Coordinates of N, CA and C in Angstrom, one line a residue:
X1 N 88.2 40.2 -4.4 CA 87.8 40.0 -5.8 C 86.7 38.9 -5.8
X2 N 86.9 38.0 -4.8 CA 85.7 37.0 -4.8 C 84.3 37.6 -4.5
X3 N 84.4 38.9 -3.8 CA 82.9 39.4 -3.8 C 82.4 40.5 -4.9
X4 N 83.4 40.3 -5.8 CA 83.2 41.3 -7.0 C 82.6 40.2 -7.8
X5 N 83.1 38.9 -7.8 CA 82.7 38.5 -8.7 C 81.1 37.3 -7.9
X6 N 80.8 37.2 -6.9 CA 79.7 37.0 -6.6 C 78.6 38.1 -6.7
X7 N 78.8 39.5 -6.4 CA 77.6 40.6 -6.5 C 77.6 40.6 -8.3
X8 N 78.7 40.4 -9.1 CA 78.5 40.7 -10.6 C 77.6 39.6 -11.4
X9 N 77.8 38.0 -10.4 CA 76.7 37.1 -10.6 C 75.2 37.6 -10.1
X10 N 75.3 38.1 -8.9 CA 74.0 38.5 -9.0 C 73.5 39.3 -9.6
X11 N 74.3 40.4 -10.2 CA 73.4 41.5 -10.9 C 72.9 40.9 -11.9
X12 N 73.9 39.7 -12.9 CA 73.2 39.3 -13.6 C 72.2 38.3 -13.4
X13 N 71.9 37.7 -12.7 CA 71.0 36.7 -12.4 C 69.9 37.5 -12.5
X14 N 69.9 39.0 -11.8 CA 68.7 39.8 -11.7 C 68.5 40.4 -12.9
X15 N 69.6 40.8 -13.1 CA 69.1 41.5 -14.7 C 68.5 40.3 -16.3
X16 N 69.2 39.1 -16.1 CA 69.2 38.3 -17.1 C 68.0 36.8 -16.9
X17 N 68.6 36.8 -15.9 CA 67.3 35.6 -15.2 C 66.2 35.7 -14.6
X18 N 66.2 37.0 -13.7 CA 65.3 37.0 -13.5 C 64.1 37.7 -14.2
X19 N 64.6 39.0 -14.1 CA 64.0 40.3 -14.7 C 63.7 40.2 -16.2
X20 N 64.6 39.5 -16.9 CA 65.0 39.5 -18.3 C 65.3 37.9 -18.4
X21 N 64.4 37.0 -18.9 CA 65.3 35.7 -19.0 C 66.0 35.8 -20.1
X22 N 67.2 34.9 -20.5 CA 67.5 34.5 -21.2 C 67.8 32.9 -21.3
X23 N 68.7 32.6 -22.5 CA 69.2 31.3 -22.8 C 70.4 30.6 -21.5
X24 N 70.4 31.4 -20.9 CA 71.6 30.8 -19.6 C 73.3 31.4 -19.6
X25 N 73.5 32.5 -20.6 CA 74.3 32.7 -21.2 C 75.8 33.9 -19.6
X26 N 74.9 33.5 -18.6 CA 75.1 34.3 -17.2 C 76.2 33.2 -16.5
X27 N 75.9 33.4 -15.0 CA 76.9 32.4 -14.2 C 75.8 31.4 -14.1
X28 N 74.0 31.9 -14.0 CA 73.2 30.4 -13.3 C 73.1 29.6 -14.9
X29 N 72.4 28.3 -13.9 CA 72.3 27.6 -15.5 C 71.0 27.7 -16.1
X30 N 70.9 27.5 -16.7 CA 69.0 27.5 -17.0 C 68.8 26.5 -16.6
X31 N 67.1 26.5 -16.7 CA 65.9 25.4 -15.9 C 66.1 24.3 -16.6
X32 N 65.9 23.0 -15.8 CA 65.8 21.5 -17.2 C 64.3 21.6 -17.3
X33 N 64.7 21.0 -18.3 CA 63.1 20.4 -19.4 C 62.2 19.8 -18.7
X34 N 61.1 19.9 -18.7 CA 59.9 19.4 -18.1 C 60.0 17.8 -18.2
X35 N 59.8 17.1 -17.3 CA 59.6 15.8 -17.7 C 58.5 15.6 -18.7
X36 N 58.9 14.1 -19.1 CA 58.0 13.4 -20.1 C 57.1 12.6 -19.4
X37 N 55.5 12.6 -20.2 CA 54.9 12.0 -19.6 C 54.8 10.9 -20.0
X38 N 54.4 9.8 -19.6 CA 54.5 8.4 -19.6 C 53.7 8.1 -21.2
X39 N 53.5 7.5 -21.8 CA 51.8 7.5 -22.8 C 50.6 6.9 -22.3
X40 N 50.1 7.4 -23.1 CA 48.8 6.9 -22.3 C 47.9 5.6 -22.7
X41 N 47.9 4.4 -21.8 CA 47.0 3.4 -22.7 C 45.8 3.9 -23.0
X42 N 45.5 3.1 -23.9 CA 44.2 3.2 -24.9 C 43.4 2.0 -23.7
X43 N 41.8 3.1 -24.1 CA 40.7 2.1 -23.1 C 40.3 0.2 -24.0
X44 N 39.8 -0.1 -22.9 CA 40.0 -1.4 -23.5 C 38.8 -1.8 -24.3
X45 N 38.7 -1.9 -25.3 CA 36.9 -2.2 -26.7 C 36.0 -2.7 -25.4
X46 N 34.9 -1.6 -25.3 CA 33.7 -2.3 -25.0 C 32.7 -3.4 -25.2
X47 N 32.4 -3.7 -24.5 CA 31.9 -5.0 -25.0 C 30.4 -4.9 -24.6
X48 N 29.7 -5.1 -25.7 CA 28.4 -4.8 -25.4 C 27.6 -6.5 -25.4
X49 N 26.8 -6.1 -23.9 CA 25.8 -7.2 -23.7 C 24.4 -7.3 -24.3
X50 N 24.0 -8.0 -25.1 CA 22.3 -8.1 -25.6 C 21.8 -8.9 -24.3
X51 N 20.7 -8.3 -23.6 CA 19.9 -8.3 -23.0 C 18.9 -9.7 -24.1
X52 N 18.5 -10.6 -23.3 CA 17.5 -11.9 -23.3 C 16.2 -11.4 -23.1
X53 N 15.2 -11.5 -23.8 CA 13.8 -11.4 -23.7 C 13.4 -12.3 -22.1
X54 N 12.2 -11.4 -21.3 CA 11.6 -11.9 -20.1 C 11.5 -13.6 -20.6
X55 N 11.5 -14.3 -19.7 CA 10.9 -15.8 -20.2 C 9.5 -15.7 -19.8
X56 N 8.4 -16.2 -21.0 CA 7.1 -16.1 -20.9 C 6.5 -16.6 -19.8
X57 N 5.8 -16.7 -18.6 CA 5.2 -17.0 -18.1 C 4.2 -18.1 -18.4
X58 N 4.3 -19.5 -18.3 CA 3.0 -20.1 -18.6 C 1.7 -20.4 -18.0
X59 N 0.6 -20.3 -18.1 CA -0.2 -20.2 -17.5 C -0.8 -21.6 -17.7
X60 N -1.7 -22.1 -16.4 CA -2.2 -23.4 -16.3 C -3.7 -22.9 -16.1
X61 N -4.8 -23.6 -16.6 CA -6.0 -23.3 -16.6 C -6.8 -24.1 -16.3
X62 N -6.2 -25.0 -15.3 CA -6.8 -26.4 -15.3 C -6.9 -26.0 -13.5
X63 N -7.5 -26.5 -13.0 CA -7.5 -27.0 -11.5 C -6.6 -28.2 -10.9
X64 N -6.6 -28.9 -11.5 CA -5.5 -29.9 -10.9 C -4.9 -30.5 -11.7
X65 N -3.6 -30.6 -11.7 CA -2.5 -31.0 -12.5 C -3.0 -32.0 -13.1
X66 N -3.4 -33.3 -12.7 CA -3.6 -34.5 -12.7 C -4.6 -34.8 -14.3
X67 N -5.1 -34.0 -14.2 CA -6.6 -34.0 -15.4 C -6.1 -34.0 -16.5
X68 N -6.1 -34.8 -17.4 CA -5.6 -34.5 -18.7 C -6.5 -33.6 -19.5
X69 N -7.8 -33.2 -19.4 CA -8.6 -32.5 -20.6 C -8.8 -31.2 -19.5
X70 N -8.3 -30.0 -19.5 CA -8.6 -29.3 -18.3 C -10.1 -28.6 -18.8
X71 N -10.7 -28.4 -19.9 CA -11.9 -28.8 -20.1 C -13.2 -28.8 -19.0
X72 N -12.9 -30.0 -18.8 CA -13.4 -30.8 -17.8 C -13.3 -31.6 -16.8
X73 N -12.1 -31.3 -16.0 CA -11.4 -31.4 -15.2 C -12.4 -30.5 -13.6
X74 N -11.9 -29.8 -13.8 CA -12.1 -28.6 -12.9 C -13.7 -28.7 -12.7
X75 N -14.6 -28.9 -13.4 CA -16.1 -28.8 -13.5 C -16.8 -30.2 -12.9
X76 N -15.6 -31.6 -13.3 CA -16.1 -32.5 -12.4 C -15.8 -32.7 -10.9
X77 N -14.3 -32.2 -10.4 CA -14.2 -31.9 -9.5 C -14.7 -30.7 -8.2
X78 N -15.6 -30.0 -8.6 CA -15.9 -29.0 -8.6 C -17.6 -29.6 -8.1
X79 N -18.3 -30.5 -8.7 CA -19.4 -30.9 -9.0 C -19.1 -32.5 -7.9
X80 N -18.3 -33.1 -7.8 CA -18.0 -33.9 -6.6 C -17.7 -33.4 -5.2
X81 N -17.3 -32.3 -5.2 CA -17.4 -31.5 -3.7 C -18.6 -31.1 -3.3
X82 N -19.4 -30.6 -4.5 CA -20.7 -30.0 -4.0 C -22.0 -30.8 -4.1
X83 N -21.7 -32.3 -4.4 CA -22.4 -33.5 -3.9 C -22.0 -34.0 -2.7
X84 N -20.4 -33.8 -2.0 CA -20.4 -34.3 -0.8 C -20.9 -33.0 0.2
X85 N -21.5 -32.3 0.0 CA -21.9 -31.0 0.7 C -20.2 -30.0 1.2
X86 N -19.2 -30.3 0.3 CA -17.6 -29.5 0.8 C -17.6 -28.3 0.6
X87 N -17.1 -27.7 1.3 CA -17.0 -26.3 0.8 C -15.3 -25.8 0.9
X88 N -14.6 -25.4 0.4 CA -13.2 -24.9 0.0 C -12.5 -26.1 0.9
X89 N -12.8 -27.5 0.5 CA -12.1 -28.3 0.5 C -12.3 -29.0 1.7
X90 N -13.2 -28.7 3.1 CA -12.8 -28.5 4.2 C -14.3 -28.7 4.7
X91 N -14.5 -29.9 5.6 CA -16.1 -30.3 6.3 C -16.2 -29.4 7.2
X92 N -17.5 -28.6 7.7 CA -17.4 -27.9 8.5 C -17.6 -28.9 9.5
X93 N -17.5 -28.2 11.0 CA -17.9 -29.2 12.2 C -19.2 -28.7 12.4
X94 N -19.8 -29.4 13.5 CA -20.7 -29.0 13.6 C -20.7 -27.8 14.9
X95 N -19.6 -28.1 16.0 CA -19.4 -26.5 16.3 C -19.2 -25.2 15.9
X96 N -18.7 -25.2 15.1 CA -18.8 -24.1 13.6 C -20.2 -23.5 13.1
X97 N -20.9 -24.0 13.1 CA -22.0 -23.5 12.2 C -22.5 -23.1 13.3
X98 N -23.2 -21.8 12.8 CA -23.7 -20.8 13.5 C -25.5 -20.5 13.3
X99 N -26.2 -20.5 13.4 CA -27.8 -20.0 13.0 C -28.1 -18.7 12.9
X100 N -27.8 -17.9 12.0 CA -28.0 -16.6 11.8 C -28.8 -16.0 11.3
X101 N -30.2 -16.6 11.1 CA -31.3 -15.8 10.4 C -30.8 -14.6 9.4
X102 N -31.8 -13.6 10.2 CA -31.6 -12.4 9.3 C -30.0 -11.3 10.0
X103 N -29.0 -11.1 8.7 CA -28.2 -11.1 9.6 C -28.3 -9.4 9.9
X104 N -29.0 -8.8 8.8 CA -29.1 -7.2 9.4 C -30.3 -7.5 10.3
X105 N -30.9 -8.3 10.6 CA -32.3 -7.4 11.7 C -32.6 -8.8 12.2
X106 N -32.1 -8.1 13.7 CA -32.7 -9.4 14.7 C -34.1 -9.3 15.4
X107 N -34.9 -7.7 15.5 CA -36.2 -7.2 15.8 C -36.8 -6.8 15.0
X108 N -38.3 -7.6 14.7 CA -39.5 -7.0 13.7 C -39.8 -5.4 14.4
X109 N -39.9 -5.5 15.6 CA -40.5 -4.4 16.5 C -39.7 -3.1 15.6
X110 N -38.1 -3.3 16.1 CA -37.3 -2.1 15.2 C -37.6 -2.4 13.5
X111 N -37.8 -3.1 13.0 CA -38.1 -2.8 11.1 C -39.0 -2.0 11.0
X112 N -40.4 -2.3 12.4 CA -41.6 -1.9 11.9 C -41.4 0.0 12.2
X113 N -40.3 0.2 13.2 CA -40.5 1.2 13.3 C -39.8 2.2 12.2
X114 N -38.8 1.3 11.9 CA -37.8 2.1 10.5 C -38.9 2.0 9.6
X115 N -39.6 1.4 8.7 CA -40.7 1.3 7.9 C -41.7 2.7 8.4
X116 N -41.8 2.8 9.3 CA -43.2 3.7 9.9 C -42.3 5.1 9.9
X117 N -41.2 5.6 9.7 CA -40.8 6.7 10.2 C -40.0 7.0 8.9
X118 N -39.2 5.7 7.9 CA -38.1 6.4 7.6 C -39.0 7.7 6.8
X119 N -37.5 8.4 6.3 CA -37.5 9.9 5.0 C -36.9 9.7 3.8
X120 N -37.1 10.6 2.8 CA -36.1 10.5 2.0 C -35.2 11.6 2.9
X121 N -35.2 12.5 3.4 CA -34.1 13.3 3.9 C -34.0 12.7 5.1
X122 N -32.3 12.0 5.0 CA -32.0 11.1 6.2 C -32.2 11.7 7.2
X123 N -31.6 12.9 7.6 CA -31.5 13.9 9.1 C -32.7 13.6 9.7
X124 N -33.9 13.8 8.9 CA -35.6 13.9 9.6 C -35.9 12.3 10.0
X125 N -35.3 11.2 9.0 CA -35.6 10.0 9.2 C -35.1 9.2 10.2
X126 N -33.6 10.2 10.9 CA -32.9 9.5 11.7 C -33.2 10.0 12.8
X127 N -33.8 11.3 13.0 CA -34.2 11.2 14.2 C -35.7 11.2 14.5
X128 N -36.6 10.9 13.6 CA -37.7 10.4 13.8 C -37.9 8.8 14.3
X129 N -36.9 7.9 14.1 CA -37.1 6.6 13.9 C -36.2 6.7 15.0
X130 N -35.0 7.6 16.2 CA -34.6 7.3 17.6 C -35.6 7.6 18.3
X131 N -36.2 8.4 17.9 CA -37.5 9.1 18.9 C -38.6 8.2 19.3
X132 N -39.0 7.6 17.8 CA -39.8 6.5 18.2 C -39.5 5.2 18.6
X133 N -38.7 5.2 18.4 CA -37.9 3.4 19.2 C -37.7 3.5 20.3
X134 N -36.9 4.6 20.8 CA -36.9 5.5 22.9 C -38.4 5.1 23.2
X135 N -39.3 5.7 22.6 CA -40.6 6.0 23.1 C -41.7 4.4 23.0
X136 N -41.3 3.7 22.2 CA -42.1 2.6 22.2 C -41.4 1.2 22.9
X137 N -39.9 1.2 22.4 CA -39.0 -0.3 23.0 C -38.4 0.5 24.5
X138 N -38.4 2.1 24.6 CA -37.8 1.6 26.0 C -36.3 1.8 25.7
X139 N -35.2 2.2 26.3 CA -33.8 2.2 26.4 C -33.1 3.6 25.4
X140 N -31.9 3.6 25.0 CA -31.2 4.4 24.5 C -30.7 3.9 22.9
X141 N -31.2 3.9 21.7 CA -30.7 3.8 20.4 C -30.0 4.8 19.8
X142 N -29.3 4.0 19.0 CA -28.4 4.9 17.7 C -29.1 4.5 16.7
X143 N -29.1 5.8 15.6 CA -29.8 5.4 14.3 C -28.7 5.9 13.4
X144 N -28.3 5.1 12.1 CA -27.5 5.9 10.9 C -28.0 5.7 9.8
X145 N -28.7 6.5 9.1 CA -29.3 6.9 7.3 C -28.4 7.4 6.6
X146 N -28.3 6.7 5.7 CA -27.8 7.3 4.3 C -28.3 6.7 3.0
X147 N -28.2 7.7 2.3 CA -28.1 7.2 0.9 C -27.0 5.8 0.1
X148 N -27.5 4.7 -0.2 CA -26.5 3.9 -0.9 C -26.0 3.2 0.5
X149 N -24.8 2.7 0.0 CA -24.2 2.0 1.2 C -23.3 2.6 2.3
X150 N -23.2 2.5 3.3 CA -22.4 2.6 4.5 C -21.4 1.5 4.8
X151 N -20.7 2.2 6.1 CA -20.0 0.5 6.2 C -19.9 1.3 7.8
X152 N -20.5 0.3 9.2 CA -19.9 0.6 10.6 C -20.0 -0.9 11.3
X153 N -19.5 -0.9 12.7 CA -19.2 -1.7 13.3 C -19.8 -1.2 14.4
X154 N -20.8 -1.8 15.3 CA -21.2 -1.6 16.8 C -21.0 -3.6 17.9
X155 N -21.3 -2.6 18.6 CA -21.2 -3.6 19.8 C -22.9 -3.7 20.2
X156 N -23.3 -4.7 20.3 CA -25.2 -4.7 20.6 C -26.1 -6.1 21.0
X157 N -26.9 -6.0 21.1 CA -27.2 -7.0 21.2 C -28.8 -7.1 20.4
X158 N -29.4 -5.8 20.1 CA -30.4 -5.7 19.4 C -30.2 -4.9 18.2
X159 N -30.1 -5.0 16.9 CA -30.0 -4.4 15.7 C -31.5 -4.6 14.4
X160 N -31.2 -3.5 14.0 CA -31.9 -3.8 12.5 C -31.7 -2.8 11.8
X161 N -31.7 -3.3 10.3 CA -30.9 -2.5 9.0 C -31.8 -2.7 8.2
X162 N -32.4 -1.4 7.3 CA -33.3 -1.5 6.4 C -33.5 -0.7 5.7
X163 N -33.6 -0.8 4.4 CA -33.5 0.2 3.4 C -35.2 0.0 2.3
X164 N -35.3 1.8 2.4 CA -36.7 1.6 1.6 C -36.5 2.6 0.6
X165 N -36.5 2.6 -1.0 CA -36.1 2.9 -2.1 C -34.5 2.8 -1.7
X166 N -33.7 4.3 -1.7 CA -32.7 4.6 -2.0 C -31.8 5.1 -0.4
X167 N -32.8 4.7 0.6 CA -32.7 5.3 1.7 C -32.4 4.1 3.1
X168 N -31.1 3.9 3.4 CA -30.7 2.6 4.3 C -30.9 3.6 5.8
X169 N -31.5 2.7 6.6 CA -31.0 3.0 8.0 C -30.8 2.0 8.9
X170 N -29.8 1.9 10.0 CA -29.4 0.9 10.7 C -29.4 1.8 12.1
X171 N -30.2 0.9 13.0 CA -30.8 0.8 14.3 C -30.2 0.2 15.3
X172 N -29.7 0.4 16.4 CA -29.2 -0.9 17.4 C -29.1 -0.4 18.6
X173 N -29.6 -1.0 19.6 CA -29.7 0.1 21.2 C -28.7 -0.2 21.9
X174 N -28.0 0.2 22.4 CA -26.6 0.9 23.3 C -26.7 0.0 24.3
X175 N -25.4 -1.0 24.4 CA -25.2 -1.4 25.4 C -25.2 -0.7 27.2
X176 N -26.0 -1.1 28.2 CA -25.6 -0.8 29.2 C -24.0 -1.0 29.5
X177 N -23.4 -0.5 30.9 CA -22.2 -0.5 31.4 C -21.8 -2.2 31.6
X178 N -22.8 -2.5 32.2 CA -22.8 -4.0 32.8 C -22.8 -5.0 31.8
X179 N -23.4 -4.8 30.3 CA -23.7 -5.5 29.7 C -22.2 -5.9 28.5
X180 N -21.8 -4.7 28.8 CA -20.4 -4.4 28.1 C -19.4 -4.9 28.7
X181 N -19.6 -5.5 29.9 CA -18.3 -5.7 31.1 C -18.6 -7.5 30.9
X182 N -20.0 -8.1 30.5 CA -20.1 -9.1 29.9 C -19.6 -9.5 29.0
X183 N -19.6 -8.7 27.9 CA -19.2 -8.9 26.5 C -17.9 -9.6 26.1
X184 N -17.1 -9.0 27.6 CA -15.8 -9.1 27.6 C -15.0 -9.6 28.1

């Protein structure tokens, strides 16, 4: 009888619980209740920050603190360095100073030939004025023409730069091997 009455729980479990729910009204029990959820706190009031304006920057227009009228501050001091012959504060020595004449052109020989050759069309000016400097000074030159300004750097020991209207060229003969092993 005990297995009549275990297969008669199952039928119903399948017929009523599973297949068919009901209220529990069989041998199983019904399901419990879903738990409860906790509540939920509330976020905490924002708190809003006002941002402070940059602090102004002040500007001093004076040269040296010390001057009460900046005025004329800066203009006398300015005018007593350039009676003691100073320059950014600082005496030169006399190892320092250098004698640099003309600093683009150390040969009249090469001006006279840039003068005698140059072009307005650089290409014709630049190799007319190596041809002639090979042919009259002797050795191996570089020439560079252009319009307006340039900017290069050589190693030499004879140069000249000269520009006639709109038209610059710069001259300078090529160190030998030996002369370069000096240099250095």
């Amino acid at each position: 009888m005990l297995i009549f009455v275990v297969i008669s729980c199952f039928v119903n479990f399948l017929a009523e619980g599973f297949l068919f729910p009901s209220s529990g009204n069989g041998c199983c029990s019904p399901c419990p209740p879903p738990p409860v959820c906790a509540p939920v706190n509330p976020c905490p009031p924002m708190q809003i920050q006002m941002c402070q304006p940059a602090p102004v920057a002040q500007t001093q227009t004076c040269c040296t603190p010390m001057v009460s009228s900046c005025g004329t501050g800066c203009k006398k001091e300015k005018m007593k360095r350039m009676k003691r012959g100073i320059t950014n504060f600082r005496d030169k020595r006399q190892s320092e100073l250098v004698e640099v004449g003309d600093a683009k052109c150390n040969s009249d020989d090469l001006k006279n030939v840039i003068i005698q050759n140059i072009d307005r069309v650089t290409s014709i000016a630049k190799k007319r004025i190596q041809l002639e400097a090979e042919r009259i000074l002797g050795g191996r030159y570089n020439v560079i023409c252009a319009r307006g300004d340039f900017s290069y750097i050589t190693s030499t020991m004879v140069y000249c730069q000269h520009t006639v209207g709109d038209v610059t060229c710069y001259v300078f003969k090529q160190l030998s091997d030996s002369s370069q092993r000096r240099m250095v």
